[in-house]
PDB file of N, CA and C in Angstrom:
ATOM      1  N   MET A 300      -2.270  25.581 168.554  1.00 65.00           N
ATOM      2  CA  MET A 300      -2.382  26.693 167.972  1.00 65.00           C
ATOM      3  C   MET A 300      -2.264  27.983 168.834  1.00 65.00           C
ATOM      4  N   ALA A 301      -2.526  27.709 169.951  1.00 73.00           N
ATOM      5  CA  ALA A 301      -2.279  28.993 171.043  1.00 73.00           C
ATOM      6  C   ALA A 301      -0.798  29.050 171.255  1.00 73.00           C
ATOM      7  N   ASN A 302      -0.325  27.834 171.497  1.00 83.00           N
ATOM      8  CA  ASN A 302       1.214  28.141 171.751  1.00 83.00           C
ATOM      9  C   ASN A 302       1.841  28.590 170.608  1.00 83.00           C
ATOM     10  N   LYS A 303       1.806  28.272 169.320  1.00 86.00           N
ATOM     11  CA  LYS A 303       2.453  29.005 168.109  1.00 86.00           C
ATOM     12  C   LYS A 303       2.016  30.591 168.185  1.00 86.00           C
ATOM     13  N   PHE A 304       0.805  30.979 168.360  1.00 87.00           N
ATOM     14  CA  PHE A 304       0.596  32.493 168.823  1.00 87.00           C
ATOM     15  C   PHE A 304       1.272  32.986 169.558  1.00 87.00           C
ATOM     16  N   ILE A 305       1.438  32.495 170.811  1.00 89.00           N
ATOM     17  CA  ILE A 305       2.445  32.989 171.811  1.00 89.00           C
ATOM     18  C   ILE A 305       3.687  33.188 171.586  1.00 89.00           C
ATOM     19  N   ILE A 306       4.325  31.953 171.008  1.00 90.00           N
ATOM     20  CA  ILE A 306       5.684  32.033 170.717  1.00 90.00           C
ATOM     21  C   ILE A 306       6.020  33.199 169.591  1.00 90.00           C
ATOM     22  N   ARG A 307       5.044  33.346 168.505  1.00 91.00           N
ATOM     23  CA  ARG A 307       5.205  34.217 167.691  1.00 91.00           C
ATOM     24  C   ARG A 307       5.115  35.736 168.164  1.00 91.00           C
ATOM     25  N   TRP A 308       4.128  35.812 169.096  1.00 91.00           N
ATOM     26  CA  TRP A 308       3.891  37.134 169.639  1.00 91.00           C
ATOM     27  C   TRP A 308       5.244  37.621 170.395  1.00 91.00           C
ATOM     28  N   ILE A 309       5.755  36.622 171.206  1.00 92.00           N
ATOM     29  CA  ILE A 309       6.834  37.053 172.064  1.00 92.00           C
ATOM     30  C   ILE A 309       8.100  37.183 171.142  1.00 92.00           C
ATOM     31  N   THR A 310       8.291  36.443 169.923  1.00 92.00           N
ATOM     32  CA  THR A 310       9.273  36.934 169.225  1.00 92.00           C
ATOM     33  C   THR A 310       9.316  38.125 168.435  1.00 92.00           C
ATOM     34  N   VAL A 311       7.922  38.587 168.091  1.00 91.00           N
ATOM     35  CA  VAL A 311       7.806  39.997 167.513  1.00 91.00           C
ATOM     36  C   VAL A 311       8.012  41.050 168.877  1.00 91.00           C
ATOM     37  N   CYS A 312       7.709  40.750 169.751  1.00 88.00           N
ATOM     38  CA  CYS A 312       8.221  41.824 170.863  1.00 88.00           C
ATOM     39  C   CYS A 312       9.603  41.933 171.132  1.00 88.00           C
ATOM     40  N   ILE A 313      10.416  40.642 171.032  1.00 90.00           N
ATOM     41  CA  ILE A 313      11.775  40.625 171.324  1.00 90.00           C
ATOM     42  C   ILE A 313      12.405  41.520 170.090  1.00 90.00           C
ATOM     43  N   VAL A 314      11.975  41.275 168.776  1.00 88.00           N
ATOM     44  CA  VAL A 314      12.476  41.973 167.858  1.00 88.00           C
ATOM     45  C   VAL A 314      12.257  43.537 167.868  1.00 88.00           C
ATOM     46  N   LEU A 315      11.093  43.894 168.275  1.00 85.00           N
ATOM     47  CA  LEU A 315      10.760  45.262 168.290  1.00 85.00           C
ATOM     48  C   LEU A 315      11.634  45.941 169.286  1.00 85.00           C
ATOM     49  N   VAL A 316      11.889  45.338 170.593  1.00 86.00           N
ATOM     50  CA  VAL A 316      12.677  45.963 171.596  1.00 86.00           C
ATOM     51  C   VAL A 316      13.968  45.869 171.210  1.00 86.00           C
ATOM     52  N   ALA A 317      14.394  44.913 170.490  1.00 83.00           N
ATOM     53  CA  ALA A 317      16.068  44.815 169.956  1.00 83.00           C
ATOM     54  C   ALA A 317      16.048  46.204 169.060  1.00 83.00           C
ATOM     55  N   ALA A 318      15.222  46.274 167.897  1.00 81.00           N
ATOM     56  CA  ALA A 318      15.337  47.361 167.037  1.00 81.00           C
ATOM     57  C   ALA A 318      15.207  48.661 167.627  1.00 81.00           C
ATOM     58  N   SER A 319      14.615  48.971 168.832  1.00 81.00           N
ATOM     59  CA  SER A 319      14.451  50.275 169.312  1.00 81.00           C
ATOM     60  C   SER A 319      15.649  50.603 170.332  1.00 81.00           C
ATOM     61  N   ILE A 320      16.652  49.744 170.609  1.00 79.00           N
ATOM     62  CA  ILE A 320      17.630  49.974 171.589  1.00 79.00           C
ATOM     63  C   ILE A 320      18.856  50.655 170.804  1.00 79.00           C
ATOM     64  N   LYS A 321      19.033  51.767 171.081  1.00 71.00           N
ATOM     65  CA  LYS A 321      20.306  52.470 170.430  1.00 71.00           C
ATOM     66  C   LYS A 321      21.648  52.375 171.154  1.00 71.00           C
ATOM     67  N   PRO A 322      22.676  52.219 170.450  1.00 65.00           N
ATOM     68  CA  PRO A 322      24.017  51.829 171.150  1.00 65.00           C
ATOM     69  C   PRO A 322      24.555  53.093 171.687  1.00 65.00           C
ATOM     70  N   ILE A 323      25.194  52.993 172.769  1.00 58.00           N
ATOM     71  CA  ILE A 323      25.882  54.068 173.370  1.00 58.00           C
ATOM     72  C   ILE A 323      27.027  54.577 172.687  1.00 58.00           C
ATOM     73  N   GLU A 324      26.923  55.715 172.293  1.00 61.00           N
ATOM     74  CA  GLU A 324      28.006  56.459 171.301  1.00 61.00           C
ATOM     75  C   GLU A 324      29.043  57.225 172.598  1.00 61.00           C
ATOM     76  N   ALA A 325      30.191  57.106 172.123  1.00 56.00           N
ATOM     77  CA  ALA A 325      31.166  57.682 172.988  1.00 56.00           C
ATOM     78  C   ALA A 325      31.370  59.101 172.291  1.00 56.00           C
ATOM     79  N   ASP A 326      31.981  59.941 173.114  1.00 67.00           N
ATOM     80  CA  ASP A 326      32.229  61.255 172.642  1.00 67.00           C
ATOM     81  C   ASP A 326      33.843  61.168 172.118  1.00 67.00           C
ATOM     82  N   SER A 327      33.783  60.931 170.680  1.00 80.00           N
ATOM     83  CA  SER A 327      35.206  60.540 170.415  1.00 80.00           C
ATOM     84  C   SER A 327      36.278  61.551 170.390  1.00 80.00           C
ATOM     85  N   ASP A 328      35.717  62.929 170.349  1.00 83.00           N
ATOM     86  CA  ASP A 328      36.959  64.154 170.431  1.00 83.00           C
ATOM     87  C   ASP A 328      37.380  64.018 171.991  1.00 83.00           C
ATOM     88  N   ARG A 329      36.532  63.928 172.746  1.00 86.00           N
ATOM     89  CA  ARG A 329      36.844  63.911 174.266  1.00 86.00           C
ATOM     90  C   ARG A 329      37.728  62.741 174.635  1.00 86.00           C
ATOM     91  N   PHE A 330      37.472  61.444 174.006  1.00 87.00           N
ATOM     92  CA  PHE A 330      38.323  60.362 174.206  1.00 87.00           C
ATOM     93  C   PHE A 330      39.661  60.609 173.530  1.00 87.00           C
ATOM     94  N   ASN A 331      39.653  61.202 172.270  1.00 88.00           N
ATOM     95  CA  ASN A 331      40.941  61.078 171.552  1.00 88.00           C
ATOM     96  C   ASN A 331      41.791  62.277 172.252  1.00 88.00           C
ATOM     97  N   ALA A 332      41.339  63.228 172.951  1.00 90.00           N
ATOM     98  CA  ALA A 332      42.203  64.188 173.720  1.00 90.00           C
ATOM     99  C   ALA A 332      42.578  63.572 175.019  1.00 90.00           C
ATOM    100  N   CYS A 333      41.928  62.866 175.620  1.00 92.00           N
ATOM    101  CA  CYS A 333      42.205  62.041 176.820  1.00 92.00           C
ATOM    102  C   CYS A 333      43.334  61.110 176.406  1.00 92.00           C
ATOM    103  N   PHE A 334      43.245  60.251 175.371  1.00 91.00           N
ATOM    104  CA  PHE A 334      44.156  59.076 175.002  1.00 91.00           C
ATOM    105  C   PHE A 334      45.266  59.770 174.483  1.00 91.00           C
ATOM    106  N   GLU A 335      45.550  60.886 173.798  1.00 92.00           N
ATOM    107  CA  GLU A 335      46.698  61.519 173.159  1.00 92.00           C
ATOM    108  C   GLU A 335      47.350  62.066 174.329  1.00 92.00           C
ATOM    109  N   SER A 336      46.959  62.712 175.494  1.00 94.00           N
ATOM    110  CA  SER A 336      47.814  63.390 176.367  1.00 94.00           C
ATOM    111  C   SER A 336      48.178  62.397 177.327  1.00 94.00           C
ATOM    112  N   CYS A 337      47.361  61.163 177.568  1.00 94.00           N
ATOM    113  CA  CYS A 337      47.591  60.193 178.312  1.00 94.00           C
ATOM    114  C   CYS A 337      48.886  59.299 177.734  1.00 94.00           C
ATOM    115  N   ASN A 338      48.725  58.961 176.465  1.00 92.00           N
ATOM    116  CA  ASN A 338      49.852  58.159 175.744  1.00 92.00           C
ATOM    117  C   ASN A 338      51.199  58.977 175.821  1.00 92.00           C
ATOM    118  N   GLU A 339      51.001  60.280 175.561  1.00 93.00           N
ATOM    119  CA  GLU A 339      52.172  61.083 175.501  1.00 93.00           C
ATOM    120  C   GLU A 339      52.830  61.016 177.062  1.00 93.00           C
ATOM    121  N   LYS A 340      52.176  61.046 178.060  1.00 94.00           N
ATOM    122  CA  LYS A 340      52.667  61.323 179.467  1.00 94.00           C
ATOM    123  C   LYS A 340      53.271  59.833 179.567  1.00 94.00           C
ATOM    124  N   CYS A 341      52.556  58.718 179.351  1.00 94.00           N
ATOM    125  CA  CYS A 341      52.998  57.411 179.627  1.00 94.00           C
ATOM    126  C   CYS A 341      54.356  57.062 179.057  1.00 94.00           C
ATOM    127  N   LYS A 342      54.667  57.621 177.614  1.00 92.00           N
ATOM    128  CA  LYS A 342      55.717  57.422 176.842  1.00 92.00           C
ATOM    129  C   LYS A 342      56.945  58.180 177.498  1.00 92.00           C
ATOM    130  N   ASN A 343      56.487  59.342 177.928  1.00 94.00           N
ATOM    131  CA  ASN A 343      57.520  60.250 178.657  1.00 94.00           C
ATOM    132  C   ASN A 343      58.103  59.331 179.916  1.00 94.00           C
ATOM    133  N   ASP A 344      57.227  58.580 180.709  1.00 93.00           N
ATOM    134  CA  ASP A 344      57.695  57.913 181.844  1.00 93.00           C
ATOM    135  C   ASP A 344      58.392  56.830 181.470  1.00 93.00           C
ATOM    136  N   ASP A 345      58.713  56.515 180.166  1.00 91.00           N
ATOM    137  CA  ASP A 345      59.731  55.341 179.383  1.00 91.00           C
ATOM    138  C   ASP A 345      58.865  54.007 179.794  1.00 91.00           C
ATOM    139  N   HIS A 346      57.532  54.123 179.357  1.00 89.00           N
ATOM    140  CA  HIS A 346      56.966  52.910 179.204  1.00 89.00           C
ATOM    141  C   HIS A 346      56.736  52.369 177.801  1.00 89.00           C
ATOM    142  N   GLY A 347      56.588  51.202 177.493  1.00 90.00           N
ATOM    143  CA  GLY A 347      56.404  50.773 176.160  1.00 90.00           C
ATOM    144  C   GLY A 347      55.257  51.207 175.334  1.00 90.00           C
ATOM    145  N   ASN A 348      55.125  51.192 174.213  1.00 89.00           N
ATOM    146  CA  ASN A 348      53.994  51.761 173.189  1.00 89.00           C
ATOM    147  C   ASN A 348      52.850  50.635 173.677  1.00 89.00           C
ATOM    148  N   ALA A 349      52.853  49.361 173.655  1.00 91.00           N
ATOM    149  CA  ALA A 349      51.822  48.527 173.833  1.00 91.00           C
ATOM    150  C   ALA A 349      51.170  48.695 175.335  1.00 91.00           C
ATOM    151  N   TYR A 350      52.022  48.871 176.159  1.00 93.00           N
ATOM    152  CA  TYR A 350      51.597  49.130 177.727  1.00 93.00           C
ATOM    153  C   TYR A 350      50.748  50.317 177.672  1.00 93.00           C
ATOM    154  N   CYS A 351      51.247  51.608 177.051  1.00 92.00           N
ATOM    155  CA  CYS A 351      50.730  52.633 177.054  1.00 92.00           C
ATOM    156  C   CYS A 351      49.210  52.695 176.376  1.00 92.00           C
ATOM    157  N   GLU A 352      49.314  52.045 175.219  1.00 90.00           N
ATOM    158  CA  GLU A 352      48.033  51.913 174.514  1.00 90.00           C
ATOM    159  C   GLU A 352      46.973  51.249 175.439  1.00 90.00           C
ATOM    160  N   VAL A 353      47.404  50.406 176.108  1.00 92.00           N
ATOM    161  CA  VAL A 353      46.138  49.318 177.108  1.00 92.00           C
ATOM    162  C   VAL A 353      45.858  50.480 178.071  1.00 92.00           C
ATOM    163  N   LYS A 354      46.812  50.761 178.783  1.00 92.00           N
ATOM    164  CA  LYS A 354      46.681  51.643 179.807  1.00 92.00           C
ATOM    165  C   LYS A 354      45.693  52.773 179.651  1.00 92.00           C
ATOM    166  N   CYS A 355      46.166  53.688 178.681  1.00 92.00           N
ATOM    167  CA  CYS A 355      45.260  54.934 178.179  1.00 92.00           C
ATOM    168  C   CYS A 355      44.109  54.698 177.715  1.00 92.00           C
ATOM    169  N   ASP A 356      43.911  53.549 176.984  1.00 91.00           N
ATOM    170  CA  ASP A 356      42.501  53.073 176.248  1.00 91.00           C
ATOM    171  C   ASP A 356      41.659  52.531 177.644  1.00 91.00           C
ATOM    172  N   ALA A 357      42.247  51.981 178.511  1.00 92.00           N
ATOM    173  CA  ALA A 357      41.394  51.715 179.738  1.00 92.00           C
ATOM    174  C   ALA A 357      40.878  52.780 180.475  1.00 92.00           C
ATOM    175  N   ASP A 358      41.878  53.782 180.899  1.00 91.00           N
ATOM    176  CA  ASP A 358      41.635  54.820 181.686  1.00 91.00           C
ATOM    177  C   ASP A 358      40.784  55.966 181.003  1.00 91.00           C
ATOM    178  N   CYS A 359      40.957  55.955 179.862  1.00 89.00           N
ATOM    179  CA  CYS A 359      40.166  57.072 179.074  1.00 89.00           C
ATOM    180  C   CYS A 359      38.855  56.336 178.769  1.00 89.00           C
ATOM    181  N   GLY A 360      38.728  55.317 178.410  1.00 85.00           N
ATOM    182  CA  GLY A 360      37.349  54.530 178.556  1.00 85.00           C
ATOM    183  C   GLY A 360      36.573  54.532 179.650  1.00 85.00           C
ATOM    184  N   ALA A 361      37.199  54.206 180.742  1.00 83.00           N
ATOM    185  CA  ALA A 361      36.407  54.451 181.989  1.00 83.00           C
ATOM    186  C   ALA A 361      35.811  55.821 182.359  1.00 83.00           C
ATOM    187  N   ASN A 362      36.631  56.863 181.940  1.00 78.00           N
ATOM    188  CA  ASN A 362      36.218  58.161 182.020  1.00 78.00           C
ATOM    189  C   ASN A 362      35.031  58.744 180.991  1.00 78.00           C
ATOM    190  N   GLU A 363      34.788  57.853 180.034  1.00 68.00           N
ATOM    191  CA  GLU A 363      33.658  58.126 179.157  1.00 68.00           C
ATOM    192  C   GLU A 363      32.420  57.720 179.863  1.00 68.00           C
TER     193      GLU A 363
END
């Protein structure tokens, strides 16, 4: 009986903690500005579209 109570209590605690966690929101305007300028510069350096998207996504995401 006591084991069921403890398991339920732990489950409720985990659910409450999970419900209270807010996801981190990125500043989309700042990211978009960074990505657009990086992407344009990368393409001007004669790199391919796929390479530039991955590179700029990683670089601008790290700056966030």
